[in-house]
XYZ file of N, CA, C and O in Angstrom:
616
model
N 0.820 -1.234 0.029
C -0.059 -0.059 0.076
C 0.775 1.214 -0.022
O 1.983 1.210 0.532
N 0.354 2.272 -0.613
C 1.090 3.562 -0.554
C 0.199 4.474 0.137
O -0.988 4.464 0.238
N 0.698 5.438 0.855
C 0.099 6.492 1.698
C 0.241 7.796 0.988
O 1.310 8.270 0.627
N -0.908 8.314 0.680
C -1.005 9.758 0.108
C -1.406 10.815 1.036
O -2.529 10.588 1.761
N -0.583 11.819 1.194
C -1.016 12.860 2.331
C -2.268 13.581 1.782
O -2.243 13.882 0.491
N -3.142 13.982 2.594
C -4.221 14.777 2.108
C -4.470 15.865 3.226
O -3.548 16.264 4.071
N -5.589 16.543 3.392
C -5.839 17.626 4.240
C -5.439 17.380 5.626
O -5.695 16.219 6.202
N -4.804 18.280 6.257
C -4.518 18.041 7.625
C -3.634 16.959 7.895
O -2.529 16.669 7.065
N -3.890 16.095 8.963
C -3.137 14.959 8.975
C -3.812 13.562 8.568
O -3.419 12.452 8.935
N -4.799 13.807 7.889
C -5.699 12.630 7.302
C -4.777 11.907 6.266
O -4.152 12.537 5.372
N -4.956 10.675 6.224
C -4.059 9.942 5.165
C -5.163 8.922 4.362
O -6.152 8.561 4.894
N -4.769 8.698 3.088
C -5.535 7.885 2.290
C -4.678 6.683 1.806
O -3.654 6.915 1.225
N -5.205 5.481 2.066
C -4.255 4.243 1.671
C -4.758 3.858 0.500
O -6.016 3.741 0.070
N -3.840 3.529 -0.486
C -4.230 3.251 -1.780
C -3.385 1.848 -2.197
O -2.239 1.766 -2.058
N -4.125 0.813 -2.649
C -3.588 -0.414 -2.941
C -2.993 -0.451 -4.366
O -3.594 0.051 -5.271
N -1.745 -0.916 -4.393
C -1.148 -1.101 -5.918
C -1.415 -2.414 -6.617
O -0.880 -2.626 -7.541
N -2.154 -3.360 -5.879
C -2.311 -4.633 -6.404
C -3.432 -4.925 -7.373
O -3.537 -5.909 -8.036
N -4.306 -3.764 -7.653
C -5.537 -3.981 -8.354
C -5.165 -4.209 -9.894
O -5.895 -4.984 -10.568
N -4.320 -3.242 -10.468
C -4.366 -3.262 -11.938
C -2.869 -3.419 -12.485
O -2.019 -3.620 -11.644
N -2.819 -3.417 -13.680
C -1.481 -3.723 -14.341
C -0.819 -2.254 -14.621
O -0.391 -1.563 -13.744
N -0.745 -2.072 -16.029
C -0.171 -0.774 -16.280
C -1.252 0.269 -16.683
O -2.227 -0.125 -17.254
N -0.965 1.424 -16.473
C -1.822 2.498 -16.776
C -1.938 2.639 -18.290
O -1.130 2.428 -19.013
N -3.183 3.076 -18.660
C -3.371 3.290 -20.257
C -3.259 4.858 -20.477
O -3.597 5.542 -19.482
N -3.102 5.324 -21.687
C -3.160 6.751 -21.990
C -4.585 7.280 -21.648
O -5.717 6.585 -21.799
N -4.702 8.504 -21.282
C -5.919 9.088 -21.004
C -6.797 9.168 -22.251
O -8.025 8.925 -22.200
N -6.210 9.422 -23.383
C -6.966 9.378 -24.683
C -7.721 8.065 -24.841
O -8.814 7.863 -25.303
N -6.965 6.974 -24.490
C -7.597 5.645 -24.646
C -8.826 5.434 -23.580
O -9.830 4.870 -23.824
N -8.500 5.857 -22.330
C -9.540 5.824 -21.418
C -10.828 6.569 -21.764
O -11.926 6.166 -21.656
N -10.481 7.775 -22.462
C -11.711 8.585 -22.968
C -12.613 7.826 -24.055
O -13.585 7.743 -24.214
N -11.780 7.215 -25.090
C -12.237 6.398 -26.232
C -13.000 5.207 -25.618
O -13.917 4.844 -26.391
N -12.524 4.548 -24.676
C -13.179 3.415 -24.102
C -14.531 3.492 -23.291
O -15.095 2.632 -22.983
N -14.601 4.843 -22.891
C -15.854 5.112 -22.083
C -17.026 4.788 -22.654
O -17.307 5.008 -23.856
N -17.976 4.077 -21.906
C -19.206 3.613 -22.422
C -20.070 4.854 -23.065
O -19.950 5.916 -22.484
N -20.815 4.588 -24.021
C -21.423 5.626 -24.757
C -22.765 6.012 -23.875
O -23.318 7.119 -24.023
N -23.373 5.043 -23.195
C -24.493 5.218 -22.546
C -24.182 5.967 -21.261
O -23.420 5.731 -20.472
N -25.154 7.069 -20.869
C -24.969 7.726 -19.764
C -25.137 6.913 -18.533
O -26.108 6.039 -18.545
N -24.389 6.978 -17.508
C -24.665 6.306 -16.358
C -23.718 5.041 -16.276
O -23.619 4.417 -15.299
N -23.283 4.451 -17.390
C -22.527 3.180 -17.644
C -20.990 3.604 -17.317
O -20.607 4.784 -17.565
N -20.308 2.719 -16.739
C -18.804 3.018 -16.475
C -18.140 1.691 -16.564
O -18.546 0.573 -16.655
N -16.707 1.853 -16.866
C -15.782 0.827 -16.826
C -14.636 1.106 -16.000
O -14.214 2.349 -15.913
N -13.950 0.200 -15.435
C -12.776 0.496 -14.631
C -11.590 0.906 -15.518
O -11.561 0.556 -16.614
N -10.747 1.831 -14.935
C -9.599 2.353 -15.602
C -8.506 2.595 -14.719
O -8.773 2.890 -13.490
N -7.263 2.547 -15.231
C -6.028 2.955 -14.522
C -5.289 3.919 -15.434
O -4.989 3.472 -16.513
N -5.092 5.074 -14.993
C -4.323 6.161 -15.770
C -3.404 6.828 -14.882
O -3.366 6.618 -13.676
N -2.382 7.516 -15.566
C -1.317 8.218 -14.868
C -1.153 9.465 -15.577
O -1.259 9.619 -16.890
N -0.821 10.608 -14.912
C -0.625 11.788 -15.620
C -0.259 12.903 -14.478
O 0.010 12.615 -13.405
N -0.256 14.229 -15.040
C 0.174 15.354 -14.268
C -1.133 16.220 -13.969
O -1.976 16.448 -14.847
N -1.371 16.623 -12.652
C -2.435 17.487 -12.421
C -2.400 18.747 -13.078
O -1.172 19.489 -13.024
N -3.430 19.273 -13.861
C -3.285 20.551 -14.410
C -4.354 21.576 -13.732
O -4.197 22.709 -14.003
N -5.321 21.127 -13.196
C -6.322 21.876 -12.381
C -6.259 21.206 -11.009
O -6.928 20.062 -10.890
N -5.842 21.980 -10.039
C -5.659 21.366 -8.659
C -6.973 21.158 -8.004
O -8.004 21.812 -8.411
N -7.010 20.368 -6.895
C -8.082 20.212 -6.075
C -8.474 21.490 -5.498
O -7.502 22.345 -5.130
N -9.733 21.751 -5.266
C -10.170 22.972 -4.674
C -10.601 24.163 -5.621
O -11.185 25.205 -5.314
N -10.212 23.948 -6.943
C -10.532 24.890 -7.969
C -11.998 24.738 -8.545
O -12.817 25.559 -8.521
N -12.209 23.451 -8.826
C -13.589 23.086 -9.474
C -14.584 23.047 -8.321
O -15.652 23.708 -8.472
N -14.325 22.335 -7.331
C -15.241 22.157 -6.212
C -14.478 22.549 -4.881
O -13.274 22.086 -4.906
N -15.118 23.223 -3.994
C -14.326 23.592 -2.975
C -13.961 22.460 -1.899
O -13.342 22.667 -0.965
N -14.604 21.318 -2.085
C -14.439 20.222 -1.080
C -13.262 19.326 -1.256
O -12.963 18.328 -0.822
N -12.427 19.747 -2.250
C -11.048 19.130 -2.608
C -11.195 17.745 -3.023
O -10.471 16.798 -2.700
N -12.142 17.406 -3.680
C -12.460 16.003 -4.246
C -12.304 15.919 -5.666
O -12.417 14.763 -6.080
N -12.107 16.972 -6.394
C -11.852 16.579 -7.846
C -10.699 17.568 -8.472
O -10.448 18.492 -7.907
N -10.233 17.007 -9.534
C -9.135 17.766 -10.199
C -9.008 17.390 -11.631
O -9.672 16.446 -12.099
N -8.253 17.874 -12.424
C -7.947 17.502 -13.853
C -6.611 16.957 -14.033
O -5.673 17.280 -13.297
N -6.495 15.776 -14.759
C -5.286 15.081 -14.953
C -4.895 15.034 -16.518
O -5.934 14.781 -17.400
N -3.740 15.200 -16.845
C -3.318 15.298 -18.324
C -2.039 14.219 -18.429
O -1.181 14.376 -17.667
N -2.053 13.759 -19.536
C -0.909 12.998 -20.089
C -0.521 13.512 -21.408
O -1.074 14.601 -21.794
N 0.371 12.924 -22.132
C 0.677 13.424 -23.476
C -0.329 13.251 -24.567
O -0.413 13.864 -25.527
N -1.509 12.435 -24.164
C -2.595 12.265 -25.198
C -3.802 12.975 -24.906
O -4.463 13.346 -25.803
N -4.100 13.337 -23.633
C -5.461 13.889 -23.408
C -5.505 14.410 -21.973
O -4.466 14.040 -21.222
N -6.693 14.921 -21.526
C -6.832 15.168 -20.025
C -8.266 14.771 -19.722
O -9.092 14.535 -20.577
N -8.488 14.621 -18.315
C -9.834 14.279 -17.979
C -10.001 14.644 -16.480
O -9.077 14.836 -15.749
N -11.373 14.965 -16.190
C -11.511 15.271 -14.787
C -11.705 13.876 -13.882
O -12.111 12.908 -14.427
N -11.188 14.022 -12.637
C -11.024 12.993 -11.668
C -11.759 13.350 -10.354
O -11.604 14.433 -9.982
N -12.737 12.467 -9.958
C -13.323 12.667 -8.646
C -12.992 11.530 -7.806
O -13.172 10.305 -8.159
N -12.710 11.897 -6.589
C -12.292 11.002 -5.603
C -13.158 11.180 -4.286
O -13.543 12.388 -4.011
N -13.465 10.035 -3.496
C -14.110 10.223 -2.219
C -13.330 10.868 -1.208
O -13.910 11.237 -0.175
N -12.066 10.795 -1.354
C -11.224 11.334 -0.274
C -10.913 12.941 -0.554
O -10.693 13.378 -1.913
N -10.681 13.568 0.474
C -10.278 14.969 0.304
C -8.680 15.105 0.075
O -8.110 14.707 1.006
N -8.270 15.585 -1.003
C -6.861 15.610 -1.278
C -6.378 17.013 -1.527
O -7.150 17.879 -1.944
N -5.154 17.138 -1.333
C -4.528 18.330 -1.741
C -3.471 18.153 -2.793
O -2.384 17.733 -2.463
N -4.018 18.341 -3.965
C -3.022 18.169 -5.172
C -2.853 19.550 -5.865
O -3.702 20.283 -5.847
N -1.649 19.756 -6.261
C -1.217 20.922 -6.972
C -0.925 20.597 -8.378
O -0.517 19.489 -8.798
N -0.814 21.709 -9.236
C -0.431 21.515 -10.664
C 0.994 21.123 -10.754
O 1.860 21.574 -9.833
N 1.154 20.060 -11.518
C 2.635 19.549 -11.552
C 2.712 18.172 -10.628
O 3.667 17.443 -10.978
N 1.690 17.864 -9.962
C 1.827 16.531 -9.208
C 1.507 15.448 -10.161
O 0.491 15.462 -10.826
N 2.456 14.463 -10.164
C 2.233 13.342 -10.979
C 1.546 12.204 -10.218
O 2.082 11.910 -9.080
N 0.390 11.792 -10.636
C -0.330 10.679 -9.822
C -0.716 9.642 -10.693
O -0.786 9.639 -11.906
N -0.962 8.527 -10.027
C -1.715 7.281 -10.791
C -3.124 7.310 -10.143
O -3.291 7.313 -8.879
N -4.106 6.920 -11.080
C -5.459 6.995 -10.540
C -6.088 5.676 -11.095
O -6.028 5.307 -12.200
N -6.779 5.003 -10.184
C -7.662 3.898 -10.417
C -9.048 4.201 -10.070
O -9.355 4.600 -8.974
N -9.922 3.983 -11.010
C -11.389 4.420 -10.871
C -12.219 3.922 -11.930
O -11.857 2.822 -12.495
N -13.363 4.530 -12.074
C -14.233 4.113 -13.207
C -14.520 5.365 -13.994
O -14.731 6.474 -13.587
N -14.442 5.191 -15.323
C -14.609 6.269 -16.344
C -16.115 6.198 -16.848
O -16.613 5.118 -17.058
N -16.697 7.326 -16.865
C -18.091 7.532 -17.306
C -18.346 8.712 -18.136
O -17.527 9.678 -18.011
N -19.347 8.673 -18.914
C -19.761 9.865 -19.740
C -20.880 10.811 -18.891
O -21.834 10.066 -18.397
N -20.567 11.931 -18.750
C -21.634 12.792 -18.167
C -22.531 13.301 -19.271
O -23.683 13.510 -18.854
N -22.100 13.495 -20.431
C -22.919 14.016 -21.514
C -22.107 13.713 -22.735
O -21.147 12.974 -22.737
N -22.476 14.275 -23.753
C -21.925 14.076 -25.166
C -20.277 14.221 -25.144
O -19.563 13.570 -25.757
N -19.950 15.326 -24.411
C -18.569 15.652 -24.497
C -17.785 15.483 -23.293
O -16.540 15.150 -23.214
N -18.440 15.656 -22.053
C -17.732 15.496 -20.793
C -17.785 13.988 -20.092
O -18.663 13.367 -20.163
N -16.446 13.750 -19.854
C -16.160 12.413 -19.077
C -15.504 12.662 -17.851
O -14.932 13.858 -17.583
N -15.647 11.703 -17.002
C -14.847 11.846 -15.697
C -14.505 10.405 -15.221
O -15.051 9.533 -15.554
N -13.364 10.388 -14.475
C -13.186 9.151 -13.617
C -13.655 9.415 -12.294
O -13.288 10.438 -11.762
N -14.452 8.528 -11.801
C -15.016 8.795 -10.320
C -14.688 7.515 -9.564
O -14.122 6.576 -9.987
N -14.991 7.699 -8.188
C -14.688 6.749 -7.123
C -13.128 6.394 -7.258
O -12.709 5.252 -7.282
N -12.407 7.428 -7.554
C -10.921 7.309 -7.783
C -10.101 7.064 -6.521
O -10.294 7.784 -5.614
N -9.054 6.067 -6.638
C -8.006 6.049 -5.686
C -6.918 6.663 -6.281
O -6.463 6.312 -7.395
N -6.247 7.591 -5.513
C -5.052 8.347 -6.029
C -3.919 8.092 -5.251
O -3.815 8.155 -4.126
N -2.756 7.811 -6.149
C -1.562 7.532 -5.582
C -0.550 8.616 -6.090
O -0.410 8.652 -7.378
N 0.012 9.355 -5.209
C 0.945 10.431 -5.501
C 2.345 9.728 -5.816
O 2.835 8.841 -5.145
N 2.895 10.025 -7.143
C 3.994 9.409 -7.623
C 5.338 10.433 -7.370
O 6.356 10.036 -6.705
N 5.012 11.613 -7.786
C 6.181 12.619 -7.523
C 5.873 13.933 -8.172
O 4.693 14.006 -8.838
N 6.511 15.048 -7.695
C 6.364 16.338 -8.245
C 6.964 16.329 -9.717
O 8.117 15.814 -9.969
N 6.281 16.922 -10.651
C 6.641 16.810 -12.065
C 6.480 18.198 -12.630
O 5.917 19.063 -12.060
N 6.791 18.419 -13.847
C 6.570 19.681 -14.670
C 5.648 19.452 -15.752
O 5.764 18.376 -16.491
N 4.703 20.302 -15.891
C 3.718 20.198 -16.944
C 3.914 21.390 -17.811
O 4.072 22.489 -17.298
N 4.085 21.160 -19.082
C 4.230 22.277 -20.050
C 2.991 22.434 -20.898
O 2.368 21.411 -21.328
N 2.455 23.711 -20.846
C 1.285 24.045 -21.642
C 1.396 23.569 -23.129
O 2.406 23.943 -23.677
N 0.446 23.037 -23.749
C 0.375 22.894 -25.058
C -0.167 24.012 -25.797
O -1.156 24.608 -25.596
N 0.756 24.455 -26.740
C 0.295 25.707 -27.647
C -0.690 25.299 -28.701
O -0.436 24.564 -29.396
N -1.805 26.099 -28.423
C -2.904 25.837 -29.563
C -3.556 27.105 -29.777
O -3.223 28.139 -29.262
N -4.270 27.190 -31.006
C -4.787 28.436 -31.406
C -6.193 28.753 -30.603
O -6.566 27.853 -29.833
N -6.576 29.952 -30.574
C -7.730 30.369 -29.878
C -8.979 29.550 -30.275
O -9.692 29.092 -29.638
N -8.946 29.319 -31.775
C -10.108 28.455 -32.146
C -10.103 27.041 -31.613
O -11.162 26.518 -31.164
N -8.955 26.480 -31.494
C -8.876 25.165 -30.846
C -9.152 25.179 -29.447
O -9.793 24.202 -28.888
N -8.809 26.159 -28.799
C -9.158 26.304 -27.298
C -10.577 26.215 -27.115
O -11.047 25.820 -26.040
N -11.551 26.860 -27.953
C -12.895 26.820 -27.824
C -13.665 25.662 -28.526
O -14.705 25.563 -28.520
N -12.807 24.736 -29.025
C -13.469 23.582 -29.683
C -14.052 22.536 -28.925
O -14.703 21.570 -29.292
N -13.614 22.577 -27.543
C -13.949 21.532 -26.670
C -13.240 20.266 -26.608
O -13.486 19.274 -26.030
N -12.067 20.224 -27.481
C -11.168 19.109 -27.394
C -10.047 19.115 -26.457
O -9.221 18.191 -26.475
N -9.935 20.130 -25.592
C -8.890 20.249 -24.525
C -9.353 20.330 -23.239
O -8.907 21.206 -22.441
N -10.429 19.679 -22.767
C -11.018 19.931 -21.422
C -9.992 19.633 -20.416
O -9.582 18.494 -20.337
N -9.742 20.539 -19.500
C -8.958 20.308 -18.449
C -7.402 20.200 -18.726
O -6.588 20.081 -17.768
N -6.977 20.345 -20.026
C -5.493 20.389 -20.348
C -4.992 21.675 -20.166
O -5.775 22.663 -20.214
N -3.727 21.762 -19.780
C -3.046 22.927 -19.585
C -2.612 23.436 -21.013
O -1.769 22.871 -21.685
N -3.203 24.539 -21.426
C -2.811 25.024 -22.739
C -2.378 26.498 -22.658
O -2.468 27.132 -21.649
N -1.739 26.951 -23.759
C -1.204 28.246 -23.889
C -1.888 28.765 -25.272
O -1.800 28.097 -26.283
N -2.528 29.936 -25.197
C -2.979 30.629 -26.383
C -2.482 32.087 -26.482
O -2.100 32.606 -25.404
N -2.547 32.530 -27.559
C -2.154 33.975 -27.882
C -3.324 34.728 -28.548
O -3.961 34.167 -29.467
N -3.613 35.850 -27.877
C -4.723 36.647 -28.487
C -4.977 37.883 -27.566
O -4.359 38.114 -26.686
N -6.159 38.488 -27.902
C -6.464 39.689 -27.163
C -7.866 39.303 -26.376
O -8.784 38.893 -26.966
N -7.958 39.728 -25.111
C -9.016 39.334 -24.216
C -10.016 40.558 -24.450
O -9.558 41.867 -24.064
N -11.231 40.613 -25.010
C -12.221 41.652 -25.147
C -12.983 41.960 -23.901
O -13.312 42.893 -23.693
N -13.260 40.809 -23.214
C -14.189 40.936 -21.943
C -14.031 39.629 -21.120
O -13.447 38.618 -21.633
N -14.335 39.769 -19.921
C -14.211 38.714 -18.837
C -15.589 38.682 -18.215
O -16.001 39.770 -17.600
N -16.156 37.514 -18.095
C -17.485 37.339 -17.369
C -17.250 36.341 -16.290
O -16.692 35.267 -16.476
N -17.466 36.744 -14.962
C -17.451 35.896 -13.846
C -18.700 35.117 -13.566
O -19.796 35.856 -13.452
N -18.732 33.857 -13.638
C -19.872 33.051 -13.156
C -19.665 32.196 -12.061
O -18.639 32.174 -11.448
N -20.736 31.478 -11.625
C -20.606 30.715 -10.199
C -19.542 29.730 -10.415
O -18.813 29.525 -9.406
N -19.511 29.029 -11.483
C -18.485 27.895 -11.594
C -17.415 28.023 -12.575
O -16.400 27.353 -12.682
N -17.568 28.936 -13.566
C -16.628 29.121 -14.534
C -16.454 30.712 -15.058
O -17.293 31.429 -14.855
N -15.250 30.934 -15.389
C -15.044 32.343 -15.902
C -14.857 32.185 -17.408
O -14.510 31.129 -18.015
N -15.593 33.054 -18.077
C -15.468 33.140 -19.595
C -14.799 34.321 -20.075
O -14.808 35.449 -19.632
N -13.801 33.978 -21.098
C -13.054 35.157 -21.754
C -13.616 35.373 -23.140
O -14.105 34.593 -23.896
């Protein structure tokens, strides 16, 4: 078992005996069942691009990215993960709607601190919906900023 530090002095034990090797996140996304509510087990590894506490204030979800794609991860444990943390995630992948996917009931194993480099893409590509949760870099002019309850829009 591995011990993952979480909020305060709470610890989360994660078993390493469940699965073999992690698959690319793009493959996990492609393998997700088409039917809403259905799920399949998955083991993925990547670097945190949106830390815990940003999407939900309860520190249970974050975004994870590898060289192929990114995905939202939800865990029952309250974790303190930061951008650049490399983690291995065992959970279930499901479709929330036509575009949005998540890994839920996830067990998270902290591997090491890593460096995540933003992927340079065009403004058009940024709004295409093909890079959810991925750390990206765009170049352009901001005309307005709108603050919303869960998202900011540029």
